[in-house]
mmCIF file of C-alpha atoms and ligand atoms in Angstrom:
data_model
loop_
_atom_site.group_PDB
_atom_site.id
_atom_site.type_symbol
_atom_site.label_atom_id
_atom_site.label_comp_id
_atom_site.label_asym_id
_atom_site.label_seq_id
_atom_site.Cartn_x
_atom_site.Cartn_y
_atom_site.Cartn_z
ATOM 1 C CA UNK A 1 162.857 53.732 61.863
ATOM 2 C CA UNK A 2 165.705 51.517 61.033
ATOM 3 C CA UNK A 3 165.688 48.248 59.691
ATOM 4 C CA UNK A 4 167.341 46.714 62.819
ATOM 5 C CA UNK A 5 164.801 48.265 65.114
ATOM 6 C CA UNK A 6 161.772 46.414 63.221
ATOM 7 C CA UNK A 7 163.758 42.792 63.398
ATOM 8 C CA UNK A 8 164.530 43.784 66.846
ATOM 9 C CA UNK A 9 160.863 44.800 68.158
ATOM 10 C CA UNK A 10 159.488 41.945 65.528
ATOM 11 C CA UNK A 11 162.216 39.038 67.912
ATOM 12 C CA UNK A 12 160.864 40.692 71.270
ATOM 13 C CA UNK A 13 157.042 40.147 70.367
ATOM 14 C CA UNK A 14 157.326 36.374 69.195
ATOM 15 C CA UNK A 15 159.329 35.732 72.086
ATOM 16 C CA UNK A 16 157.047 37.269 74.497
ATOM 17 C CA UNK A 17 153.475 36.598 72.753
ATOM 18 C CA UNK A 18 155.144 32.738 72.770
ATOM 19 C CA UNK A 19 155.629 32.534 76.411
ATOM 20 C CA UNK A 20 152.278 33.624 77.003
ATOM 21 C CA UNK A 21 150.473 31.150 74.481
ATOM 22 C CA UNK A 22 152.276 28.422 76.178
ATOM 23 C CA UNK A 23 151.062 29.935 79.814
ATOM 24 C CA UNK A 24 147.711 29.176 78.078
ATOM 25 C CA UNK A 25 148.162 26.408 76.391
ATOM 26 C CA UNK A 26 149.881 23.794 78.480
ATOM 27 C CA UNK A 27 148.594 23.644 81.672
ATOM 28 C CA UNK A 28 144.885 22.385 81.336
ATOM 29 C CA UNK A 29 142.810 25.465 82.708
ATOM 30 C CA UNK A 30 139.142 24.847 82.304
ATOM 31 C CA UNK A 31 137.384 21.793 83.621
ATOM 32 C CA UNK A 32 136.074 18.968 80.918
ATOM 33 C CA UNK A 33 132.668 20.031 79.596
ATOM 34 C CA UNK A 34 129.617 18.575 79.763
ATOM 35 C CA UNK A 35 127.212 20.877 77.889
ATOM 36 C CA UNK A 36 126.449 22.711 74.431
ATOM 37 C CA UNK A 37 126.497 25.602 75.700
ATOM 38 C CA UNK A 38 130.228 25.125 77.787
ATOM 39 C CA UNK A 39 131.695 25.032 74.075
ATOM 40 C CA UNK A 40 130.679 28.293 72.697
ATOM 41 C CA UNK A 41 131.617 30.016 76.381
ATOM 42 C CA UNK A 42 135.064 28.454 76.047
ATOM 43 C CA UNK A 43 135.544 30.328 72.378
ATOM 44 C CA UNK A 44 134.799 33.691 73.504
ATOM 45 C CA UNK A 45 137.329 32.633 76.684
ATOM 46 C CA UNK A 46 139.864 31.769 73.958
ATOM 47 C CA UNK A 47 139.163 34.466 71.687
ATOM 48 C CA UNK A 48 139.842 36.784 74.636
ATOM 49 C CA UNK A 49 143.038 35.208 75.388
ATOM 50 C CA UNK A 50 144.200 35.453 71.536
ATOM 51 C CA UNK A 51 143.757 39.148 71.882
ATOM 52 C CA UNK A 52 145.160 39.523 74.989
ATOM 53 C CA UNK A 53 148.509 37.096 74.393
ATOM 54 C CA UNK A 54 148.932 39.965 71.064
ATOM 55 C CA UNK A 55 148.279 42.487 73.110
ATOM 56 C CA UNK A 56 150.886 41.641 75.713
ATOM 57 C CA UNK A 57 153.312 40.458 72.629
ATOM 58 C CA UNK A 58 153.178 44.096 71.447
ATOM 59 C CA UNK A 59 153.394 45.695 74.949
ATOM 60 C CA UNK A 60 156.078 43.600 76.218
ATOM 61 C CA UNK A 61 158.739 44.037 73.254
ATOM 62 C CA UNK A 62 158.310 48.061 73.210
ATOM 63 C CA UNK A 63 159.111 47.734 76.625
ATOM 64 C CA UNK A 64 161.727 45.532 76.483
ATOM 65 C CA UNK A 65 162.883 47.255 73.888
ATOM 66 C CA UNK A 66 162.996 50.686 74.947
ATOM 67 C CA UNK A 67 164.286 49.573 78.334
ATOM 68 C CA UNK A 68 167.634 48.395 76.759
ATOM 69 C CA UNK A 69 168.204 50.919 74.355
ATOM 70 C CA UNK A 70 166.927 54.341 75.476
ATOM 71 C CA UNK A 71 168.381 53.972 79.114
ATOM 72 C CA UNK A 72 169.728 57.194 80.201
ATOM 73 C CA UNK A 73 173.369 57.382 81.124
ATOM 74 C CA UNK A 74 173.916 58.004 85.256
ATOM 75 C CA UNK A 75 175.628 61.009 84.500
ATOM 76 C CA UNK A 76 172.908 62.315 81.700
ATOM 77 C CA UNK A 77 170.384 64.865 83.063
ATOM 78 C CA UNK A 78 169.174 66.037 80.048
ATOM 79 C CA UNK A 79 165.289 66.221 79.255
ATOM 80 C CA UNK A 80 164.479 64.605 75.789
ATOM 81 C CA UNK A 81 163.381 66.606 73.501
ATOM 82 C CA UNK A 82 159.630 68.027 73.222
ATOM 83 C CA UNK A 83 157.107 65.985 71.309
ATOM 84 C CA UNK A 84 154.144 67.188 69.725
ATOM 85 C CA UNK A 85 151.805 65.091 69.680
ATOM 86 C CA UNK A 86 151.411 62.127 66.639
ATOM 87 C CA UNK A 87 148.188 61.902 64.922
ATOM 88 C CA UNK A 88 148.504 59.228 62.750
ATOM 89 C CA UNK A 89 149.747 57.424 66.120
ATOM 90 C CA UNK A 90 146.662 58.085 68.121
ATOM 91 C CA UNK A 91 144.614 57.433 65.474
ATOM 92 C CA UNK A 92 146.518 53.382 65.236
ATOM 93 C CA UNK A 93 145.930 53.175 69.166
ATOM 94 C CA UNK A 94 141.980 54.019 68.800
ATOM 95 C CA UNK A 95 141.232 52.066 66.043
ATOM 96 C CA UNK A 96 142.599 49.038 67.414
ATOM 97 C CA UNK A 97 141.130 48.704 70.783
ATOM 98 C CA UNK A 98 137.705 50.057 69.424
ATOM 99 C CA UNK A 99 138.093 47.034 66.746
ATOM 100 C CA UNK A 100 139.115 44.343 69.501
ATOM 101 C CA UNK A 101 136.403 45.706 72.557
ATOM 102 C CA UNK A 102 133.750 45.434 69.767
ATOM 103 C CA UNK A 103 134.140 42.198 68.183
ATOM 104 C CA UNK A 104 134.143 40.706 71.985
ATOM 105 C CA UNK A 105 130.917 42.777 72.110
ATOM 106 C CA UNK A 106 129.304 40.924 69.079
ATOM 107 C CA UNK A 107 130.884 37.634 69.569
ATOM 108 C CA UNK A 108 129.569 37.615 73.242
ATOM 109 C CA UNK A 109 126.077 39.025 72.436
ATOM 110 C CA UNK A 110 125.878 35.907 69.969
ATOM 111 C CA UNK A 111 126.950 32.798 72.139
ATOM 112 C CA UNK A 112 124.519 34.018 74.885
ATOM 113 C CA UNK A 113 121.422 34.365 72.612
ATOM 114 C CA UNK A 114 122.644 30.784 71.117
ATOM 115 C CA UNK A 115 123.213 29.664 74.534
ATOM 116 C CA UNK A 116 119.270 30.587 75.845
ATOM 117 C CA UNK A 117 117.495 29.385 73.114
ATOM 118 C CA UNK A 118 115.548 26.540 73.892
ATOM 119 C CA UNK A 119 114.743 23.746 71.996
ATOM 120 C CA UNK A 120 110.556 22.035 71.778
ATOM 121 C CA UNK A 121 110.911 19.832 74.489
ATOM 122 C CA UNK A 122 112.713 21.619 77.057
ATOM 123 C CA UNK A 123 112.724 19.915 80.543
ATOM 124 C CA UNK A 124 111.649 22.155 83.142
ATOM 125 C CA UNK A 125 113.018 22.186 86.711
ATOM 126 C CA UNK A 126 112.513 24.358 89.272
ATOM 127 C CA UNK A 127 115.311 25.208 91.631
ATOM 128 C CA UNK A 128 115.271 26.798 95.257
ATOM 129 C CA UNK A 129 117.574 27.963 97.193
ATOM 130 C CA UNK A 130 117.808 28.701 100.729
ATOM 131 C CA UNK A 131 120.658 29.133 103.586
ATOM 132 C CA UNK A 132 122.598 26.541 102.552
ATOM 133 C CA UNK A 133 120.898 24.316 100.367
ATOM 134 C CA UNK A 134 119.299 23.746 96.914
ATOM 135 C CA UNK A 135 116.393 21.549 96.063
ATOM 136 C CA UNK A 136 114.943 20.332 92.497
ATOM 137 C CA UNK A 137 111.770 20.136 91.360
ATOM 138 C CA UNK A 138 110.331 18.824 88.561
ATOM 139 C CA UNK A 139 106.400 20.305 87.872
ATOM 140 C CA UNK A 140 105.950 18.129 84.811
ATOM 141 C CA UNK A 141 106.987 14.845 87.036
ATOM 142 C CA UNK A 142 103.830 15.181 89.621
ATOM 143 C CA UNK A 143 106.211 17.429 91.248
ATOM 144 C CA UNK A 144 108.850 15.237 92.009
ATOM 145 C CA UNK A 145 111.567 17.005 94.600
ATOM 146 C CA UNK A 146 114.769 16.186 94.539
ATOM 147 C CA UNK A 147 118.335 17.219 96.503
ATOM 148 C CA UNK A 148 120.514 16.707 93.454
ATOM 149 C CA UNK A 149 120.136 17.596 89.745
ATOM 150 C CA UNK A 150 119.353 14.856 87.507
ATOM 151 C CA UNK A 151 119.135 15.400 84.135
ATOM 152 C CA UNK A 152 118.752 13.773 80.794
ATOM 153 C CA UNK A 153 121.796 13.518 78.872
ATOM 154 C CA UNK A 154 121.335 15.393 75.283
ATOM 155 C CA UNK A 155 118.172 17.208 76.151
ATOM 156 C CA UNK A 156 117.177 21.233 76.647
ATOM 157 C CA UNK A 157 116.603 21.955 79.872
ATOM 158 C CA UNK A 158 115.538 25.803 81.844
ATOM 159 C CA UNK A 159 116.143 26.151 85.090
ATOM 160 C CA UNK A 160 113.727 28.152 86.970
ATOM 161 C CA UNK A 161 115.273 29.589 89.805
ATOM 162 C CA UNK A 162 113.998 31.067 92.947
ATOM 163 C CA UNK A 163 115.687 31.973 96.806
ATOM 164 C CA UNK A 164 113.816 32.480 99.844
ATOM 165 C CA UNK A 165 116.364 34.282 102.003
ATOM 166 C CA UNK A 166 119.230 36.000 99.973
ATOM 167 C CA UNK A 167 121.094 35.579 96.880
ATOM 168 C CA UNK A 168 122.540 32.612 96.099
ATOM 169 C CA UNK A 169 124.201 31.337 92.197
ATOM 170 C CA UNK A 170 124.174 28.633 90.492
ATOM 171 C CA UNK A 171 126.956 27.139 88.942
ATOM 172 C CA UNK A 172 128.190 23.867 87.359
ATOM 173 C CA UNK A 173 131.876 23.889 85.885
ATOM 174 C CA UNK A 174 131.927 21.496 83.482
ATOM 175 C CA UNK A 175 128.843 23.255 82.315
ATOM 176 C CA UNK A 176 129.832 26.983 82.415
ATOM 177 C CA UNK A 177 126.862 28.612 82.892
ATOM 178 C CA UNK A 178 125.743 30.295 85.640
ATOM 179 C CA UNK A 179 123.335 32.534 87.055
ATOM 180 C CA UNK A 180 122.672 34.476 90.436
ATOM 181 C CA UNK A 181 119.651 33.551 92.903
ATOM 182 C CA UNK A 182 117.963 36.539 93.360
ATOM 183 C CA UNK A 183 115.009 36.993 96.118
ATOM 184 C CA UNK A 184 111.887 38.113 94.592
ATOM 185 C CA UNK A 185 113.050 37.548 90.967
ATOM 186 C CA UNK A 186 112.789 33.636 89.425
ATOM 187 C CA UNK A 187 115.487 34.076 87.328
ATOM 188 C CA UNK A 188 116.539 31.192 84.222
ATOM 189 C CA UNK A 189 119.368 29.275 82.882
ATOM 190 C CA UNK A 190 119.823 26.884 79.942
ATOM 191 C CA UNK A 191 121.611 23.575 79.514
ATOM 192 C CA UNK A 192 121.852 20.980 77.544
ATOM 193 C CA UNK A 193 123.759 18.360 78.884
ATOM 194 C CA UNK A 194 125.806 16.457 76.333
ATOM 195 C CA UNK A 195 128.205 14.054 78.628
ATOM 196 C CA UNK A 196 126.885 11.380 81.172
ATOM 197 C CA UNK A 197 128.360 11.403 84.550
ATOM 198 C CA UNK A 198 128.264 13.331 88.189
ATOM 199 C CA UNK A 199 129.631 16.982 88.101
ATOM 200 C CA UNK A 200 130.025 18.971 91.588
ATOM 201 C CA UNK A 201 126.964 21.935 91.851
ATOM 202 C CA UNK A 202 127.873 24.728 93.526
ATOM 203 C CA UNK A 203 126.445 27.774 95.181
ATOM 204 C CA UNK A 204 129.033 30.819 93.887
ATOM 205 C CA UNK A 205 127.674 33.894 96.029
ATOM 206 C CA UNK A 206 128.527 34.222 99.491
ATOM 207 C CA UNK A 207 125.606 33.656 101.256
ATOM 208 C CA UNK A 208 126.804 33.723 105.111
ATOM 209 C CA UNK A 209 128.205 30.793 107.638
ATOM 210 C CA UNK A 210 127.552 27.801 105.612
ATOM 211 C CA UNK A 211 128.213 29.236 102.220
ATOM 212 C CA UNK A 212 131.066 26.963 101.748
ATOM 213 C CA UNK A 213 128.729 23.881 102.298
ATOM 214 C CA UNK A 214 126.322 24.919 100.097
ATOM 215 C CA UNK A 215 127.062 22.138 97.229
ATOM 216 C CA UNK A 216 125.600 19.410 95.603
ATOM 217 C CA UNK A 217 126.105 17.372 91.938
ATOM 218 C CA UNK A 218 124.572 17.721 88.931
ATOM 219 C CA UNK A 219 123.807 13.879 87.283
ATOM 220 C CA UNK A 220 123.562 13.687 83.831
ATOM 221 C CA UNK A 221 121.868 10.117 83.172
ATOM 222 C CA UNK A 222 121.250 8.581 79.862
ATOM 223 C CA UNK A 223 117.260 9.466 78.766
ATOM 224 C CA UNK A 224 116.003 6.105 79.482
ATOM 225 C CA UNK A 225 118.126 6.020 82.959
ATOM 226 C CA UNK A 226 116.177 9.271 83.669
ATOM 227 C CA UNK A 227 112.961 8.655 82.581
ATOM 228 C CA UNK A 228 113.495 5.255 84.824
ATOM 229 C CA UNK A 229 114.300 7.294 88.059
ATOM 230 C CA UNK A 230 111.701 9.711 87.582
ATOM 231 C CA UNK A 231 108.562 7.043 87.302
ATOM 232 C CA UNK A 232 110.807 5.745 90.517
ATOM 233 C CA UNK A 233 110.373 8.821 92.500
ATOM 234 C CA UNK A 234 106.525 9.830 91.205
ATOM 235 C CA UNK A 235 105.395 6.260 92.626
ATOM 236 C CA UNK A 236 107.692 6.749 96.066
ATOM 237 C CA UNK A 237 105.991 10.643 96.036
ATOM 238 C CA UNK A 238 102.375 9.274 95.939
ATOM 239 C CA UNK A 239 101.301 6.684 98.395
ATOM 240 C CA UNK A 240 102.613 9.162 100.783
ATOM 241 C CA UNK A 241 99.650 11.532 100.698
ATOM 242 C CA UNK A 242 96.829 9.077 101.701
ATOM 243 C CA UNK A 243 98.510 7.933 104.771
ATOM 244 C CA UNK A 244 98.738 11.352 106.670
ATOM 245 C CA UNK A 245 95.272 12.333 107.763
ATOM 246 C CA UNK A 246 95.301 13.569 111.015
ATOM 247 C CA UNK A 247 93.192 10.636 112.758
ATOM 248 C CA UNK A 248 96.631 8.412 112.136
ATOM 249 C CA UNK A 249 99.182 10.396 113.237
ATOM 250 C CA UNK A 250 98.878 8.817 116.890
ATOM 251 C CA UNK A 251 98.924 5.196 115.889
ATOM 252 C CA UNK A 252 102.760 3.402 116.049
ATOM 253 C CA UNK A 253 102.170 2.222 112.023
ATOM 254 C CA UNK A 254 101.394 5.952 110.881
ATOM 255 C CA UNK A 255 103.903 7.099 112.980
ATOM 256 C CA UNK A 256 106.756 5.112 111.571
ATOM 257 C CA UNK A 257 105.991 5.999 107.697
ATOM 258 C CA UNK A 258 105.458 9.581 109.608
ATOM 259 C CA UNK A 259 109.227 9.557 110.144
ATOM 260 C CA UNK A 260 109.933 8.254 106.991
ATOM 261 C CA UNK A 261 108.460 11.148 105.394
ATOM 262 C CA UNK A 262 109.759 13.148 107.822
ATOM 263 C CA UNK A 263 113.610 11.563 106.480
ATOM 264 C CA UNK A 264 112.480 12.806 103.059
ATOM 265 C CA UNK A 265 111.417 16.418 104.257
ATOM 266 C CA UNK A 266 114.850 16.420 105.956
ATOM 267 C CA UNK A 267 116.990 15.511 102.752
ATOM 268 C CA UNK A 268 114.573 17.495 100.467
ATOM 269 C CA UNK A 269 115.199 20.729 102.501
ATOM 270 C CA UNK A 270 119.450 20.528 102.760
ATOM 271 C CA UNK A 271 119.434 20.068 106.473
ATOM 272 C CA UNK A 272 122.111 17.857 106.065
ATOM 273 C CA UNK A 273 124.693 21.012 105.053
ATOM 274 C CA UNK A 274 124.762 22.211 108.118
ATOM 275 C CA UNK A 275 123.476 19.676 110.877
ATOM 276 C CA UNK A 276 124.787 16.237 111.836
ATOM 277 C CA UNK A 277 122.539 13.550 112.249
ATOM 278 C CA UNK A 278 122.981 9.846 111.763
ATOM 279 C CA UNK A 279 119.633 8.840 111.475
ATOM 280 C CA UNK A 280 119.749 10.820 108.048
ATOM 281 C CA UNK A 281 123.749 10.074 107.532
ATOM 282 C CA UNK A 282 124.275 14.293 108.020
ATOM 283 C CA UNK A 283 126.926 15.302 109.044
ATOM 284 C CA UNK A 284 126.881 19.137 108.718
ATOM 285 C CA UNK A 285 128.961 21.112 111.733
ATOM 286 C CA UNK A 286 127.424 24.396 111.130
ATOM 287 C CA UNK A 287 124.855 24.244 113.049
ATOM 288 C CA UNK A 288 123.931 21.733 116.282
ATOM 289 C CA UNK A 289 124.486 18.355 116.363
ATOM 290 C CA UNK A 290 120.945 16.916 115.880
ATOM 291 C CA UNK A 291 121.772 13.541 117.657
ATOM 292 C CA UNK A 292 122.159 15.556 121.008
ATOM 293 C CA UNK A 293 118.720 16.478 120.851
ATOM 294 C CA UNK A 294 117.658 14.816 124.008
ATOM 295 C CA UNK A 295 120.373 17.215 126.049
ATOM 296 C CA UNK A 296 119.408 19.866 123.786
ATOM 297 C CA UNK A 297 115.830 19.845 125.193
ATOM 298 C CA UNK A 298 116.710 18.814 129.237
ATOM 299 C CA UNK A 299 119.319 22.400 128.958
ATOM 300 C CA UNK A 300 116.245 24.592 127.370
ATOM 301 C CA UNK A 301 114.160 22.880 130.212
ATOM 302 C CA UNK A 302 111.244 21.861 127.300
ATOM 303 C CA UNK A 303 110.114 18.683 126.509
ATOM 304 C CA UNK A 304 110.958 17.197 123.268
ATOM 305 C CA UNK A 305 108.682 17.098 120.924
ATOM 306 C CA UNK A 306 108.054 21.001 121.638
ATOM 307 C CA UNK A 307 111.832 21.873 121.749
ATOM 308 C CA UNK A 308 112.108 20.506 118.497
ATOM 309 C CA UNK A 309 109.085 22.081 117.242
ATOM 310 C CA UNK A 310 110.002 25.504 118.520
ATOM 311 C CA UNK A 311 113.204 25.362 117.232
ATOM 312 C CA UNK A 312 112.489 24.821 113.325
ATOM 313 C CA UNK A 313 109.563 27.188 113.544
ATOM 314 C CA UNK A 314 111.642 30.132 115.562
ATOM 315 C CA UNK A 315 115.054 29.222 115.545
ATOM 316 C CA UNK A 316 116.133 32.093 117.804
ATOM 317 C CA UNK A 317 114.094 31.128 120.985
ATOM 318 C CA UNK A 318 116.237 28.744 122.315
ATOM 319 C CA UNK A 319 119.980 29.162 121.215
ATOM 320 C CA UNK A 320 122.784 26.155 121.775
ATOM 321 C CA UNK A 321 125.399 27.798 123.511
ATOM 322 C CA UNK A 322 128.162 27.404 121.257
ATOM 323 C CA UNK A 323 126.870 28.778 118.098
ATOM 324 C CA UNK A 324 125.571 31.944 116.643
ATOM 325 C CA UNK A 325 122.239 33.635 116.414
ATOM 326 C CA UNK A 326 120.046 33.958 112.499
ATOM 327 C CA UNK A 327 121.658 31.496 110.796
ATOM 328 C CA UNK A 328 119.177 28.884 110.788
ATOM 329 C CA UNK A 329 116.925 30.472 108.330
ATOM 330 C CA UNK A 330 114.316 32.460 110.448
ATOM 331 C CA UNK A 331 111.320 31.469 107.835
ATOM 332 C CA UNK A 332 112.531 27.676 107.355
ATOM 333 C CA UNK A 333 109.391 26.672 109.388
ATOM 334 C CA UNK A 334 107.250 28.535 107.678
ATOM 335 C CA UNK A 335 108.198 27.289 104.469
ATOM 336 C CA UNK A 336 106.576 23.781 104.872
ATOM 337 C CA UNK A 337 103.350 22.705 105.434
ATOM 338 C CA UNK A 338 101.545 22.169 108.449
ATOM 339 C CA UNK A 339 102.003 18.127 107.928
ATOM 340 C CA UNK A 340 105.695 18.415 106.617
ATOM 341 C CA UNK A 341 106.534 20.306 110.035
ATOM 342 C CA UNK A 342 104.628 17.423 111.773
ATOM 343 C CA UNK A 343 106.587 14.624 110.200
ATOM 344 C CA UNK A 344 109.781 16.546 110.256
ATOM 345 C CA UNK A 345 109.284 16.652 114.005
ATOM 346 C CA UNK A 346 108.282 13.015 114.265
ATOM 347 C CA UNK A 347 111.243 11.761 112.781
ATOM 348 C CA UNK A 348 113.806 14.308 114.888
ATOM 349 C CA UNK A 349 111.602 13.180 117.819
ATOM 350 C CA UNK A 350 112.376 8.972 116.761
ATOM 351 C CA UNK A 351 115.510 9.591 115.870
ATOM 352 C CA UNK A 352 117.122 11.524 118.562
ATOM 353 C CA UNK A 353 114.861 9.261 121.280
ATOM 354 C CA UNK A 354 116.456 6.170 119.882
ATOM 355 C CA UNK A 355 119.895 7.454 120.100
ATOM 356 C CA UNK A 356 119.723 7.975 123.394
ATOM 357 C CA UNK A 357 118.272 4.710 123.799
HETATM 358 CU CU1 CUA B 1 124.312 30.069 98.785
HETATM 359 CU CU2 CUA B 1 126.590 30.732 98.833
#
């Protein structure tokens, strides 16, 4: 090979492995992050994109290259001349790759096992997901249920996740990992938040209609912040209990904080992705508009308190013109219990009654 040829091909792969590292360099491509683990993702991302920007460099000026100075003439019709194989050449080009594809191999297996082990006091929260919601829960809290993800800034925490219809993922940007939803399988993922401040959650498997909707935020609080709001929500959890034995459900006083509960079995359960209603400030459009629920009821010729009832617990008996059969999730109703499902009603009931009036 001559001389020129090497300074030539040498010119061609700066020039081209150049333009590629500024491609991936300038514009800012990944979100801030927010997590231990979003660090160690982002090197094998880069790492990747080293070897690919030489890869290309390489590619690009022997094609350049060869475009501009092999180019037959129009009149030449010639065949080049047989070519026999190269050994030493095949050898270079399966060396290489099998060098690259493994180190990607061992660098990835070791950022994942860093990036699932958990430290002593790992928080536990349990998520579930459902057609087109997620909700929180925290079993070492008495339980405490929440619609959005708080979390302690700087601490471990395993998400246990579980769906009840199909599957659904769970991902946070600015923390990079994510993990599917699977039914029938509680499956786990790690994070340890390291910045304070809201970051969009988001559901990243098409799940049907409301797919789109199916987001939330992720709120990394300072520890004390967090420990704050979760003594907040395990007093607001318990005085509800006493109040609901069935005796008081009738009277006007137990069926006001009936409602009330029945607001909190509504936000807990992500009705608010798909239905508007602005009793609960919802203002889904995938599904009816639950502040027509008086017209609702006088078009399926029930009362009510039974139209609503029938329609969480089968969705598909009475169908709103308008919109589409089995997307309310079929076993919603089923999924609460017997005095969630009352209160849930109550506070429809209240709510849509006083719109009207
Ligand atoms: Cu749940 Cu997409």
């Amino acid at each position: 090979m001559r001389r020129g040829s090497i300074v030539a091909l040498l010119g061609l792969a700066l020039i081209a492995g150049g333009v590629a590292a500024a491609v991936a360099l300038v514009p800012t491509w990944l979100p801030e992050d927010a997590s231990r683990q979003a660090g160690r993702i982002d090197f094998v991302f880069w790492f990747v994109i080293a070897i690919c920007i030489f890869i290309f460099a390489i590619v690009a000026a022997v094609l350049i290259y060869a475009i501009t100075h092999f180019r037959a003439r129009e009149d030449d019709f010639e065949d080049g001349p047989p070519i026999h194989g190269h050994t030493g050449l095949e050898i270079t080009w399966t060396v290489i790759p099998f060098v690259l594809v493994t180190s990607i191999a061992i660098v990835s297996a070791i950022v994942l096992s860093r990036n699932d082990a958990q430290a002593q006091d790992t928080l536990h929260v349990n998520v579930t997901a459902q057609q087109f919601a997620f909700t929180f829960n925290y079993p070492d809290a008495k339980n405490v249920t929440s619609p959005v993800l708080r979390l302690p800034e700087g601490r471990s925490v395993e998400l246990y996740m579980r769906s009840l219809d199909v599957i659904h993922s769970v991902f946070v940007p600015q923390f990079r990992q994510k993990e599917d939803v699977v039914p029938g399988l509680v499956t786990q993922l790690h994070i340890t938040p390291t910045r304070v401040g809201t970051f969009p959650l988001e559901c990243t498997e098409l799940c049907g209609l409301g797919h789109s909707l199916m987001r939330t935020q992720a709120i990394v609080m300072k520890p004390a912040a967090f420990d704050a709001w979760l003594k907040l929500q395990e007093k607001s959890a318990a005085p509800a209990s006493p109040s609901t034995t069935s005796t008081s459900t009738t009277s006007t006083t137990a069926s006001s904080s009936s409602s009330a509960a029945g607001l909190t079995v509504f936000n807990a359960n992500g009705c608010s992705s798909c239905h508007t209603l602005s009793a609960a400030k919802a203002t889904g459009k995938v599904g009816p508009d639950l502040d027509n629920l008086v017209a609702y009821a006088k078009q399926a010729n029930q009362p009510l308190e039974a139209f609503v009832h029938d329609s969480i617990v089968n969705p598909n008996a009475y169908i709103q013109p308008g919109f589409p059969k089995n997307v309310m999730p079929q076993d919603f109703g089923h999924s609460l219990t017997k005095e969630q499902l009352d209160h849930l009603v109550t506070f429809l009931v209240q709510s849509a009654q006083a719109k009207k009036g």
